């Protein structure tokens, strides 16, 4: 009794304390707002890019510094390092009210220590690893004078032609929501602490559904699809306490996101009660003119502020028009005040008014960037992100005493190759901290094995002059490792590809090397699922190595030689051909489902290709094997207020330690709207020693049975459900069923 009283007193004290803190901040915000002129208020809603590295079309403005000194700028992005952030902060403190600047940056997968691209990390299905990766990125970012990262990107995508698929978590809402939550927690930690930065959840919303997979293109979908598939990761990020959101370039059902009241006011700030602020994506406010939604920049400013876009990145619409719109009483000052208060509140929460230079400590910057502990973790996260797609006759892992190894391909030696589109500061690439694939092999077996190299060909182009040397090199070796794929800038922003086959003549190089009869291991490096059917069918071993960042070389070598048993699982379906796109695992059954590929008459099928992916969602092999057994359900009938406990045993039936991602899928057989044939509803990543067995428990509650019906009500419906436990969405090991009753 005594403990309970003590606990409740503590909780009461703690909640009063945090409430009073917030209250104090609100009082300070309101007091400051009262002193501000309309120009100073609009200044807080204005963000410019630094001139070092543009991440969009820059508007040249020679007066940035003078505007900062007049308090006419609230934030900057693309200003890297304590030297420059301190310099600009000093300008801001020369202004009348000394309101500090916010510095933002696209720290998408690492600041100086570069982690695997987010899609690769998603393939780890390791939420703790992803949170830690974000935590380290935040530490290095905050040590560099920056308060805010424009991440996580949480756009669901079912179209690998879209270049930005590399930034997200793939095609599934459940996995995407779990990862969004973990990444926000990782970036923000306890906001205001010295190692934390504000997260910025983007791109709100449905940007990943661009027609044709073509970046910035229109998006048109039912509200039900929006709520069922595309919004859940945003809601999860909000639940994790995300401080800011970024809107998206696309129009959604005819209305550009940045001018979309339904998205930003009705859903985000209304239903979801978001109290942070929304920043435009680059010039998206001004781009409403190009969209044909606003007649000019003044109307664009009106549409944006009315729709809930708080800060204007780089378009100058607010700076040039908002004061006039208020003067003409077209925009109530209350709308401007609400946006300004949202921005000021975050500056207070970060502690910038107490100490505008708290993030500008050059010694800390020196200590944190490329900290060896960070590098070690980057290597671990990278090994977990690698997916073993094929391992015929257990060619992998390779022996560390292999006499001669040929390492061939255009991705073997370049330092930049493994860093992906959003890696930072790579103009000053520093080989001290970046381990190429070649260097990783040298580190692992350089002392015992003879290593041979040939480039073979470029990533793009038709030139095969290097083939002869590559074949001759392969013929001298006991085993060939062939590293191929996309160049780092063939996915990312504005990098959509209509053809996602291996670029150039790389697959011809694979054929030439396979023709030597030597055992061949393929590494495929890319920011998206690629099409490589011949390679997949004719090469004994394939690792999907994405772009793994600073420690790519060491991580790849760890997996190649068995120091880490690969555990990755695909977060996206890999198509057999672009013609199948959009392709995703959790599709509906249709009225004429395809039973098999032979009979395509009058069923939902192609006459020239099978329906299924080359590699399915959730797929990934291991150097060991896992047996699933003893599935038990605590009940087979439940009410929507009850739960079912699901237990099963997993055994490592192989000879080496390994991790398995056990996936729990459900199928709601009949609904008031058609339901997917399979949906991920839970997963566990577990480590098992050889011969070890563990019992896993999952809980099925009403939230796992619920969906949006045609009236957009989120609820479950009585009926029969199939339960499937698998090693992938197409490798179901255990099945059960249960009934939801009224
Ligand atoms: C870019 C991207 C966005 C990024 C922003 C700032 O255009 O769309 O993701 O955060 O501009 O660089």
XYZ file of C-alpha atoms and ligand atoms in Angstrom:
754
model
C 0.000 0.000 0.000
C 2.771 2.341 1.002
C 4.643 1.760 -2.291
C 1.521 2.436 -4.332
C 0.914 5.709 -2.512
C 4.535 6.734 -2.990
C 4.385 5.864 -6.695
C 1.169 7.771 -7.293
C 2.569 10.799 -5.424
C 5.704 10.665 -7.595
C 3.664 10.390 -10.795
C 1.441 13.263 -9.671
C 4.509 15.420 -8.903
C 6.130 14.494 -12.225
C 3.050 15.294 -14.282
C 2.525 18.605 -12.440
C 6.183 19.410 -13.066
C 6.028 18.692 -16.821
C 2.682 20.497 -17.098
C 4.099 23.506 -15.326
C 7.184 23.440 -17.573
C 4.937 23.484 -20.645
C 2.839 26.158 -19.044
C 5.949 28.253 -18.436
C 7.012 27.812 -22.065
C 3.566 28.846 -23.277
C 3.710 31.888 -21.042
C 7.138 32.806 -22.448
C 5.935 32.258 -26.032
C 2.901 34.477 -25.509
C 4.973 37.159 -23.813
C 7.470 37.180 -26.693
C 4.752 37.155 -29.335
C 3.248 40.322 -27.843
C 6.513 42.158 -28.504
C 6.881 41.046 -32.128
C 6.108 43.133 -35.189
C 4.296 41.448 -38.107
C 7.594 41.393 -40.011
C 9.370 39.671 -37.108
C 6.521 37.169 -36.832
C 6.729 36.325 -40.528
C 10.510 36.090 -40.172
C 10.005 33.104 -37.858
C 8.069 31.365 -40.639
C 10.848 31.812 -43.137
C 13.695 29.330 -43.808
C 16.591 29.657 -46.226
C 19.174 27.158 -47.360
C 22.854 27.804 -46.748
C 24.877 28.178 -49.920
C 27.096 25.174 -49.327
C 24.970 22.304 -50.541
C 21.627 22.890 -52.147
C 19.060 20.125 -51.849
C 16.685 21.831 -54.224
C 16.485 24.799 -56.635
C 18.089 27.654 -54.638
C 16.706 31.211 -54.721
C 19.723 33.534 -54.789
C 19.385 36.093 -52.014
C 22.465 38.198 -51.173
C 20.687 39.714 -48.157
C 20.418 36.589 -46.001
C 22.816 37.854 -43.363
C 21.241 41.309 -43.114
C 17.777 39.770 -42.904
C 18.949 37.519 -40.074
C 20.317 40.561 -38.209
C 16.895 42.214 -38.609
C 15.127 39.152 -37.217
C 13.536 38.350 -40.576
C 14.669 34.702 -40.716
C 13.688 31.923 -38.305
C 15.696 29.003 -39.593
C 18.336 27.762 -41.990
C 19.179 24.418 -43.507
C 22.358 23.196 -45.187
C 24.609 25.021 -42.734
C 27.082 22.411 -41.475
C 29.346 22.552 -38.438
C 29.798 24.541 -35.250
C 31.825 27.268 -36.952
C 29.115 28.310 -39.395
C 26.137 27.692 -37.123
C 27.800 29.810 -34.429
C 28.461 32.552 -36.993
C 24.839 32.667 -38.149
C 23.540 32.440 -34.584
C 25.626 35.484 -33.716
C 23.922 37.369 -36.559
C 20.527 36.385 -35.144
C 21.492 37.670 -31.694
C 22.104 41.090 -33.197
C 18.375 41.344 -33.934
C 16.014 43.395 -31.760
C 14.463 40.421 -29.951
C 17.476 38.104 -30.211
C 15.343 35.123 -31.282
C 17.804 32.272 -32.059
C 17.833 30.470 -35.379
C 16.861 26.834 -35.835
C 19.319 24.846 -37.947
C 17.914 21.889 -39.891
C 19.629 19.268 -42.050
C 18.798 16.127 -44.017
C 20.461 13.631 -41.748
C 18.739 10.660 -43.351
C 21.160 7.867 -42.491
C 24.014 9.369 -40.564
C 25.845 12.656 -40.233
C 29.579 11.906 -40.457
C 29.397 8.198 -39.580
C 27.189 6.943 -42.406
C 24.727 4.143 -41.745
C 22.977 1.933 -44.315
C 20.310 3.708 -46.341
C 16.955 3.558 -44.529
C 15.528 0.884 -46.861
C 18.542 -1.282 -46.062
C 18.110 -0.732 -42.323
C 14.444 -1.644 -42.739
C 15.654 -4.986 -44.115
C 17.226 -5.658 -40.707
C 13.740 -5.697 -39.092
C 15.743 -4.776 -35.995
C 13.910 -1.879 -34.350
C 16.516 -1.455 -31.629
C 19.293 -1.264 -34.209
C 17.376 1.373 -36.174
C 16.688 3.417 -33.062
C 20.374 3.232 -32.131
C 21.397 4.264 -35.644
C 19.140 7.324 -35.371
C 20.453 8.020 -31.863
C 24.052 8.109 -33.084
C 23.107 10.205 -36.095
C 21.392 12.644 -33.720
C 24.450 12.775 -31.464
C 26.754 13.686 -34.323
C 24.208 16.124 -35.788
C 23.656 17.928 -32.483
C 27.431 18.067 -31.954
C 27.665 19.919 -35.263
C 25.442 22.806 -34.224
C 22.277 21.440 -35.825
C 18.974 21.151 -33.928
C 16.712 19.338 -36.372
C 16.851 16.571 -38.921
C 14.454 16.248 -41.845
C 13.885 12.607 -41.057
C 12.448 9.989 -40.770
C 10.953 9.702 -44.207
C 7.979 7.388 -43.679
C 6.418 7.247 -47.139
C 4.988 3.837 -47.941
C 5.987 2.779 -51.470
C 4.867 -0.075 -53.673
C 6.742 1.138 -56.751
C 10.527 0.612 -56.934
C 10.760 2.870 -59.979
C 10.409 5.765 -57.497
C 13.926 6.827 -56.570
C 13.045 7.880 -53.029
C 12.096 4.353 -52.046
C 15.674 4.183 -50.714
C 14.801 6.674 -47.965
C 11.878 4.830 -46.458
C 10.883 1.504 -44.944
C 9.295 -0.180 -47.965
C 5.793 -1.333 -48.788
C 4.182 -2.390 -45.540
C 2.255 -0.084 -43.183
C 2.751 -2.209 -40.050
C 6.526 -2.524 -40.483
C 6.701 1.092 -41.634
C 4.846 2.301 -38.544
C 7.090 0.360 -36.164
C 10.189 1.732 -37.880
C 8.835 5.299 -37.936
C 8.267 5.126 -34.178
C 11.750 3.745 -33.515
C 13.484 6.346 -35.667
C 11.662 9.296 -34.066
C 12.558 7.967 -30.620
C 16.141 7.564 -31.773
C 16.505 11.057 -33.199
C 14.696 12.900 -30.409
C 15.581 10.932 -27.293
C 14.538 13.497 -24.679
C 14.085 16.684 -26.676
C 16.162 19.500 -25.258
C 19.019 17.247 -24.214
C 22.358 17.923 -25.822
C 22.415 14.699 -27.918
C 18.903 15.081 -29.275
C 17.557 16.730 -32.394
C 13.999 17.405 -33.501
C 12.651 14.838 -35.929
C 10.693 15.886 -38.990
C 8.256 13.288 -40.271
C 7.974 13.379 -44.040
C 6.503 13.688 -46.615
C 2.966 14.368 -45.525
C 1.329 12.712 -47.365
C 1.204 9.753 -49.782
C 4.216 11.026 -51.761
C 5.343 7.429 -52.355
C 2.271 6.688 -54.474
C 3.304 9.021 -57.319
C 1.758 7.924 -60.590
C 4.242 5.910 -62.671
C 6.762 5.977 -59.848
C 7.839 9.329 -61.250
C 9.009 11.708 -58.539
C 6.839 14.761 -57.748
C 4.007 13.256 -59.848
C 0.341 13.311 -58.895
C -1.224 10.994 -56.354
C -4.806 9.872 -56.605
C -6.282 7.379 -54.181
C -9.358 6.686 -52.122
C -9.521 8.150 -48.642
C -9.810 4.574 -47.419
C -6.492 3.626 -49.028
C -4.931 6.798 -47.580
C -6.022 5.885 -44.048
C -5.440 2.139 -44.362
C -2.045 2.137 -46.036
C -0.308 5.526 -46.172
C -1.159 7.330 -42.914
C -0.307 4.710 -40.245
C 3.480 5.404 -40.223
C 2.779 9.150 -39.814
C 0.477 8.478 -36.874
C 3.091 6.202 -35.295
C 5.726 8.923 -35.658
C 3.350 11.419 -34.063
C 2.707 8.989 -31.205
C 6.484 8.822 -30.730
C 6.403 12.572 -30.086
C 7.679 13.905 -33.397
C 8.349 17.631 -33.060
C 7.772 18.604 -36.687
C 6.250 17.376 -39.946
C 7.191 18.183 -43.529
C 4.568 18.284 -46.229
C 5.027 16.807 -49.680
C 5.412 18.083 -53.237
C 2.595 16.002 -54.682
C -1.001 16.915 -55.199
C -3.277 14.456 -53.426
C -6.642 13.902 -55.101
C -6.230 17.226 -56.879
C -5.013 19.390 -53.996
C -1.293 19.990 -53.392
C -0.318 18.681 -49.943
C 1.043 22.069 -48.861
C -2.347 23.654 -49.537
C -4.324 20.682 -48.296
C -6.461 21.603 -45.290
C -7.801 18.069 -44.983
C -4.289 16.718 -44.432
C -2.713 19.439 -42.326
C -5.594 20.912 -40.351
C -8.365 18.299 -40.270
C -6.157 15.247 -39.771
C -2.755 16.347 -38.398
C -3.585 19.360 -36.227
C -7.244 18.491 -35.683
C -7.946 14.790 -35.229
C -4.372 13.927 -34.249
C -3.881 17.102 -32.121
C -0.328 17.734 -33.401
C 1.161 20.705 -31.522
C 4.461 20.960 -33.368
C 4.906 22.760 -36.654
C 4.734 21.885 -40.348
C 7.474 22.958 -42.725
C 7.040 23.029 -46.476
C 9.108 20.686 -48.528
C 11.577 23.051 -50.158
C 9.582 25.467 -52.358
C 6.339 23.479 -52.273
C 4.363 26.586 -51.290
C 5.504 28.507 -54.354
C 5.136 25.382 -56.485
C 1.358 25.606 -56.091
C 1.577 28.140 -58.920
C 3.132 25.511 -61.197
C 0.532 23.019 -59.974
C -2.086 25.402 -61.295
C -3.641 25.580 -57.859
C -2.565 29.149 -56.988
C -2.676 32.027 -59.466
C 0.497 33.594 -58.061
C 2.793 33.493 -55.039
C 0.460 35.711 -53.028
C -2.412 33.272 -53.477
C -0.023 30.434 -52.751
C 0.910 32.086 -49.451
C -2.785 32.424 -48.611
C -3.554 28.789 -49.495
C -0.592 27.481 -47.535
C -1.106 29.388 -44.280
C -4.838 28.647 -44.424
C -4.091 24.940 -44.884
C -1.705 24.777 -41.923
C 1.761 25.057 -43.496
C 3.648 26.884 -40.762
C 7.172 27.465 -42.124
C 8.108 28.341 -45.706
C 11.336 26.690 -46.909
C 12.991 28.652 -49.699
C 9.913 29.808 -51.664
C 9.781 33.341 -50.128
C 5.992 33.334 -50.499
C 5.475 34.185 -46.847
C 8.259 36.780 -46.689
C 6.937 38.568 -49.773
C 3.162 38.355 -49.216
C 1.975 37.405 -45.754
C 2.152 40.901 -44.217
C 0.096 42.323 -47.080
C -2.459 39.509 -46.785
C -2.865 40.301 -43.077
C -3.143 44.023 -43.856
C -5.873 43.297 -46.419
C -7.585 41.171 -43.748
C -7.463 38.156 -46.077
C -5.384 36.264 -43.516
C -6.380 36.674 -39.852
C -3.372 37.521 -37.705
C -4.481 34.617 -35.495
C -3.350 32.161 -38.185
C 0.078 33.771 -38.329
C 0.286 33.876 -34.527
C -0.574 30.184 -34.272
C 2.204 29.265 -36.696
C 4.725 31.543 -34.951
C 3.858 30.135 -31.528
C 4.402 26.609 -32.802
C 7.889 27.537 -34.004
C 8.828 29.538 -30.888
C 7.618 26.728 -28.616
C 10.149 24.348 -30.176
C 12.959 26.869 -29.783
C 12.132 27.167 -26.088
C 11.848 23.383 -25.690
C 15.303 22.968 -27.255
C 16.679 25.441 -24.700
C 17.906 27.838 -27.388
C 16.707 30.938 -25.569
C 18.638 29.898 -22.456
C 21.776 29.193 -24.480
C 21.687 29.827 -28.255
C 25.136 28.240 -28.559
C 24.461 25.073 -26.539
C 24.912 22.991 -29.699
C 27.953 24.925 -30.914
C 30.721 23.269 -28.943
C 33.676 22.637 -31.245
C 35.353 20.254 -28.777
C 32.265 18.096 -28.606
C 32.035 18.169 -32.391
C 35.610 16.906 -32.592
C 34.912 14.145 -30.077
C 31.637 12.888 -31.520
C 32.218 12.831 -35.275
C 33.555 9.459 -36.417
C 33.728 8.339 -32.823
C 35.050 4.706 -32.940
C 32.024 3.504 -30.964
C 29.794 4.958 -33.670
C 31.812 3.207 -36.359
C 31.504 -0.107 -34.543
C 27.736 0.231 -34.366
C 27.549 1.314 -38.006
C 29.261 -1.947 -38.912
C 26.835 -3.991 -36.807
C 23.782 -2.271 -38.289
C 25.204 -2.790 -41.785
C 25.734 -6.532 -41.272
C 22.135 -6.849 -40.036
C 20.839 -5.082 -43.163
C 22.317 -7.511 -45.693
C 19.839 -9.960 -47.227
C 20.931 -13.406 -48.380
C 18.821 -14.053 -51.482
C 20.422 -17.303 -52.612
C 23.010 -19.777 -51.371
C 22.948 -22.874 -53.558
C 24.983 -25.781 -52.152
C 25.963 -23.517 -49.261
C 28.690 -21.817 -51.239
C 28.589 -19.165 -48.500
C 30.171 -18.523 -46.106
C 33.524 -18.581 -47.873
C 36.528 -20.096 -46.155
C 39.038 -17.639 -44.708
C 41.784 -19.866 -46.079
C 40.585 -19.625 -49.685
C 43.829 -19.445 -51.641
C 42.907 -16.986 -54.371
C 39.898 -14.694 -54.484
C 38.921 -12.510 -57.434
C 36.933 -9.444 -56.492
C 35.437 -8.011 -59.659
C 33.037 -5.232 -60.598
C 32.486 -1.469 -60.684
C 31.403 -1.271 -57.018
C 34.520 -2.883 -55.524
C 36.856 0.057 -55.056
C 35.024 3.432 -55.167
C 34.753 5.014 -51.700
C 31.578 6.910 -52.602
C 29.854 3.784 -53.931
C 28.342 2.632 -50.650
C 26.955 5.901 -49.380
C 23.620 6.444 -51.037
C 22.004 9.632 -52.282
C 21.524 11.442 -48.949
C 24.953 10.819 -47.397
C 26.402 14.104 -46.135
C 29.581 16.033 -46.588
C 30.959 13.617 -49.103
C 32.703 16.325 -51.040
C 35.464 15.912 -48.485
C 35.410 12.140 -48.616
C 37.824 10.822 -46.046
C 39.139 7.323 -46.626
C 40.293 7.182 -43.003
C 36.696 6.571 -42.022
C 35.218 4.933 -45.086
C 35.823 1.239 -45.746
C 35.427 0.336 -49.405
C 34.395 -3.170 -50.371
C 37.949 -3.885 -51.479
C 39.378 -2.596 -48.179
C 36.903 -4.749 -46.275
C 38.116 -7.852 -48.089
C 41.736 -6.921 -47.452
C 40.991 -6.384 -43.769
C 39.332 -9.783 -43.519
C 41.559 -12.126 -45.542
C 44.306 -9.981 -47.024
C 46.941 -11.767 -44.970
C 45.907 -15.359 -45.880
C 44.534 -15.114 -49.405
C 45.743 -13.780 -52.699
C 43.314 -11.066 -53.782
C 42.838 -10.227 -57.454
C 40.889 -7.251 -58.801
C 39.290 -6.286 -62.091
C 36.666 -3.639 -62.703
C 35.035 -5.494 -65.572
C 32.828 -2.661 -66.705
C 31.287 0.638 -65.677
C 27.949 0.809 -63.933
C 26.384 2.384 -67.005
C 27.265 2.318 -70.685
C 27.729 -0.392 -73.305
C 31.502 -0.734 -73.138
C 32.677 -4.349 -72.651
C 36.399 -3.753 -73.129
C 37.065 -4.757 -69.529
C 35.416 -8.148 -69.839
C 38.509 -9.974 -71.097
C 40.589 -8.856 -68.134
C 37.773 -9.735 -65.741
C 37.411 -13.236 -67.210
C 41.173 -13.769 -67.114
C 41.209 -12.627 -63.480
C 38.338 -14.973 -62.614
C 40.159 -17.902 -64.226
C 43.069 -17.422 -61.830
C 40.860 -17.597 -58.750
C 39.296 -20.314 -56.601
C 36.194 -18.186 -56.065
C 34.862 -14.993 -57.628
C 33.006 -12.240 -55.812
C 31.229 -9.968 -58.295
C 29.977 -6.600 -56.989
C 27.467 -4.866 -59.235
C 24.404 -2.610 -59.011
C 23.311 1.014 -59.261
C 25.447 4.085 -58.778
C 24.689 5.998 -55.581
C 22.810 8.712 -57.476
C 20.562 6.397 -59.496
C 18.036 6.407 -56.670
C 17.106 9.182 -54.267
C 15.292 12.438 -54.952
C 14.434 13.082 -58.601
C 16.053 9.731 -59.488
C 13.123 7.645 -60.721
C 13.964 4.951 -63.290
C 11.495 3.581 -65.827
C 13.711 0.504 -66.201
C 14.991 -1.028 -62.978
C 17.105 -3.771 -64.526
C 20.794 -3.881 -63.637
C 22.189 -0.851 -65.482
C 24.590 -1.011 -68.418
C 26.250 -4.303 -69.365
C 26.625 -5.607 -65.829
C 24.416 -8.649 -66.331
C 26.484 -9.507 -69.430
C 29.537 -9.340 -67.184
C 27.819 -11.778 -64.808
C 27.212 -14.164 -67.725
C 30.854 -13.920 -68.837
C 32.119 -14.685 -65.325
C 29.645 -17.533 -64.773
C 30.809 -19.014 -68.101
C 34.265 -19.539 -66.582
C 32.706 -22.241 -64.391
C 34.180 -20.707 -61.262
C 31.998 -20.475 -58.148
C 30.512 -16.964 -58.157
C 29.084 -14.868 -55.324
C 27.134 -11.783 -56.400
C 26.814 -8.613 -54.327
C 24.019 -6.328 -55.538
C 24.333 -2.727 -54.358
C 21.278 -0.535 -54.935
C 18.826 1.882 -53.369
C 15.778 -0.017 -54.597
C 14.657 -3.508 -55.666
C 16.238 -4.259 -59.052
C 15.320 -6.737 -61.780
C 18.088 -9.319 -62.383
C 16.337 -12.535 -63.386
C 19.189 -14.198 -65.299
C 21.586 -13.561 -62.425
C 19.087 -14.798 -59.876
C 18.522 -18.022 -61.826
C 22.126 -18.799 -62.759
C 24.391 -17.681 -59.925
C 24.723 -19.867 -56.813
C 25.008 -17.145 -54.166
C 23.562 -13.630 -53.983
C 23.745 -11.020 -51.216
C 21.680 -7.835 -51.470
C 24.026 -5.262 -49.970
C 22.052 -2.062 -50.701
C 24.319 0.878 -49.785
C 25.692 0.166 -46.346
C 27.594 3.343 -45.499
C 30.962 3.970 -43.853
C 31.532 0.366 -42.796
C 30.189 -1.312 -45.949
C 33.418 -3.129 -46.744
C 33.832 -4.608 -43.284
C 30.168 -5.568 -42.968
C 30.119 -7.309 -46.343
C 33.294 -9.209 -45.441
C 31.796 -10.216 -42.082
C 28.891 -11.853 -43.914
C 30.917 -13.298 -46.805
C 33.180 -15.180 -44.397
C 30.580 -16.099 -41.798
C 31.609 -13.803 -38.964
C 28.008 -12.666 -39.135
C 25.209 -14.941 -40.258
C 22.945 -12.829 -42.536
C 19.499 -12.169 -41.034
C 17.954 -9.515 -43.301
C 14.447 -9.846 -44.751
C 13.135 -7.860 -47.724
C 10.952 -4.859 -46.790
C 9.660 -4.736 -50.373
C 8.568 -7.159 -53.080
C 11.147 -7.586 -55.867
C 9.391 -7.597 -59.261
C 10.267 -9.938 -62.118
C 9.642 -7.075 -64.501
C 8.622 -3.420 -64.427
C 5.377 -4.552 -66.010
C 4.235 -5.976 -62.697
C 4.516 -2.647 -60.837
C 2.819 -1.732 -58.497
C 3.499 -5.072 -56.883
C 3.004 -5.765 -53.201
C 2.354 -8.811 -51.043
C -0.804 -7.697 -49.213
C -3.022 -7.473 -52.275
C -6.703 -8.363 -52.599
C -7.846 -11.718 -53.966
C -10.071 -10.368 -56.790
C -13.097 -12.301 -58.049
C -10.880 -14.369 -60.345
C -7.721 -15.206 -58.446
C -4.946 -16.995 -60.259
C -4.575 -20.569 -59.080
C -1.504 -21.448 -61.119
C 0.509 -20.107 -64.020
C -0.568 -22.724 -66.556
C -4.158 -21.633 -66.771
C -4.463 -17.908 -67.237
C -7.819 -18.070 -68.980
C -10.357 -15.790 -67.406
C -8.359 -15.206 -64.246
C -6.468 -12.150 -62.971
C -3.107 -12.912 -64.590
C -0.679 -11.838 -67.297
C -0.458 -14.109 -70.319
C 3.297 -13.459 -70.542
C 4.528 -13.480 -66.921
C 3.539 -14.961 -63.597
C 1.933 -12.679 -61.027
C 4.242 -13.218 -58.119
C 7.477 -11.319 -57.293
C 10.963 -12.692 -57.958
C 11.640 -12.358 -54.227
C 8.713 -11.733 -51.840
C 8.177 -9.336 -48.970
C 9.744 -10.683 -45.772
C 12.142 -13.007 -47.618
C 15.743 -13.623 -46.609
C 17.895 -16.737 -46.077
C 20.404 -17.685 -43.379
C 23.509 -19.859 -43.079
C 21.468 -21.975 -40.702
C 17.914 -23.346 -40.786
C 14.962 -22.789 -38.487
C 12.175 -25.190 -37.607
C 8.759 -23.843 -36.536
C 6.564 -26.036 -34.344
C 3.938 -26.354 -31.617
C 1.605 -23.530 -32.648
C -0.969 -22.981 -29.904
C -3.846 -20.474 -29.653
C -5.273 -19.715 -26.225
C -8.721 -19.728 -27.827
C -10.277 -20.011 -31.276
C -13.259 -17.744 -30.609
C -12.932 -14.219 -29.203
C -14.968 -11.063 -28.726
C -13.481 -7.755 -29.810
C -12.764 -6.994 -26.159
C -10.701 -10.148 -25.724
C -7.275 -11.326 -26.828
C -5.764 -14.542 -28.138
C -2.328 -15.621 -26.965
C -0.372 -17.318 -29.723
C 2.665 -19.414 -28.808
C 5.042 -21.443 -30.954
C 8.526 -22.919 -30.828
C 11.427 -21.925 -33.030
C 14.476 -24.176 -33.262
C 17.824 -23.422 -34.856
C 18.198 -26.745 -36.620
C 21.493 -25.883 -38.271
C 25.112 -25.745 -37.177
C 25.718 -22.045 -36.603
C 24.178 -19.302 -34.498
C 21.616 -17.255 -36.393
C 18.794 -14.739 -36.150
C 15.330 -15.326 -37.555
C 12.560 -12.792 -38.169
C 9.409 -14.682 -37.244
C 6.495 -13.037 -39.014
C 2.862 -13.216 -37.938
C 0.320 -12.688 -40.700
C -3.476 -12.626 -40.635
C -6.161 -12.923 -43.251
C -9.630 -11.552 -42.598
C -11.577 -13.857 -44.875
C -14.692 -11.694 -45.362
C -15.233 -7.967 -44.755
C -17.595 -5.126 -45.565
C -14.755 -4.099 -47.889
C -12.485 -6.661 -49.554
C -9.526 -7.596 -47.400
C -5.926 -8.482 -48.313
C -5.043 -12.163 -48.733
C -2.354 -11.676 -46.111
C -1.253 -8.857 -43.769
C 1.743 -8.513 -41.462
C 0.460 -7.953 -37.923
C 3.520 -8.680 -35.775
C 7.073 -9.957 -35.894
C 9.993 -10.884 -33.621
C 13.647 -11.008 -34.488
C 15.291 -13.652 -32.319
C 18.803 -15.025 -31.989
C 19.272 -18.789 -31.521
C 22.401 -20.832 -31.005
C 22.756 -24.028 -33.018
C 20.261 -26.542 -31.668
C 18.565 -24.000 -29.406
C 14.784 -23.777 -29.146
C 12.822 -20.774 -27.906
C 9.111 -20.345 -27.306
C 7.656 -17.161 -28.731
C 4.418 -15.504 -27.656
C 2.301 -13.096 -29.672
C -0.929 -11.423 -28.601
C -3.795 -10.873 -30.995
C -6.078 -8.066 -29.868
C -8.788 -6.102 -31.589
C -6.324 -3.568 -33.041
C -4.798 -6.361 -35.150
C -8.237 -7.260 -36.509
C -9.387 -3.721 -37.263
C -9.433 -1.843 -40.561
C -11.092 1.199 -42.161
C -14.502 0.320 -43.558
C -16.195 2.207 -46.378
C -17.371 4.853 -43.901
C -13.772 5.304 -42.671
C -14.690 3.787 -39.308
C -11.708 1.933 -37.858
C -13.160 -1.260 -36.480
C -13.104 -5.045 -36.631
C -15.955 -7.151 -37.970
C -17.081 -10.591 -36.774
C -15.948 -13.471 -38.947
C -13.237 -16.009 -39.624
C -9.525 -15.227 -39.636
C -6.557 -17.245 -40.882
C -3.391 -17.041 -38.808
C -0.067 -17.628 -40.568
C 3.386 -17.728 -39.027
C 6.198 -17.552 -41.545
C 9.778 -16.918 -42.445
C 8.500 -14.717 -45.264
C 5.124 -13.737 -46.715
C 5.426 -16.725 -49.062
C 7.105 -19.177 -46.668
C 4.339 -19.942 -44.184
C 5.448 -22.545 -41.665
C 2.477 -22.777 -39.265
C -1.222 -22.132 -39.795
C -4.180 -21.649 -37.520
C -7.580 -19.990 -37.533
C -10.002 -18.330 -35.177
C -13.349 -16.589 -35.188
C -14.208 -13.103 -34.008
C -17.696 -13.191 -32.560
C -20.083 -10.369 -31.666
C 14.146 18.160 -50.614
C 13.424 16.907 -50.154
C 13.158 16.857 -48.673
C 14.299 17.543 -47.949
C 14.242 19.013 -48.308
C 15.400 19.799 -47.694
O 13.576 18.626 -51.791
O 12.195 16.623 -50.805
O 13.004 15.487 -48.298
O 14.165 17.380 -46.551
O 14.200 19.241 -49.708
O 16.602 19.368 -48.245
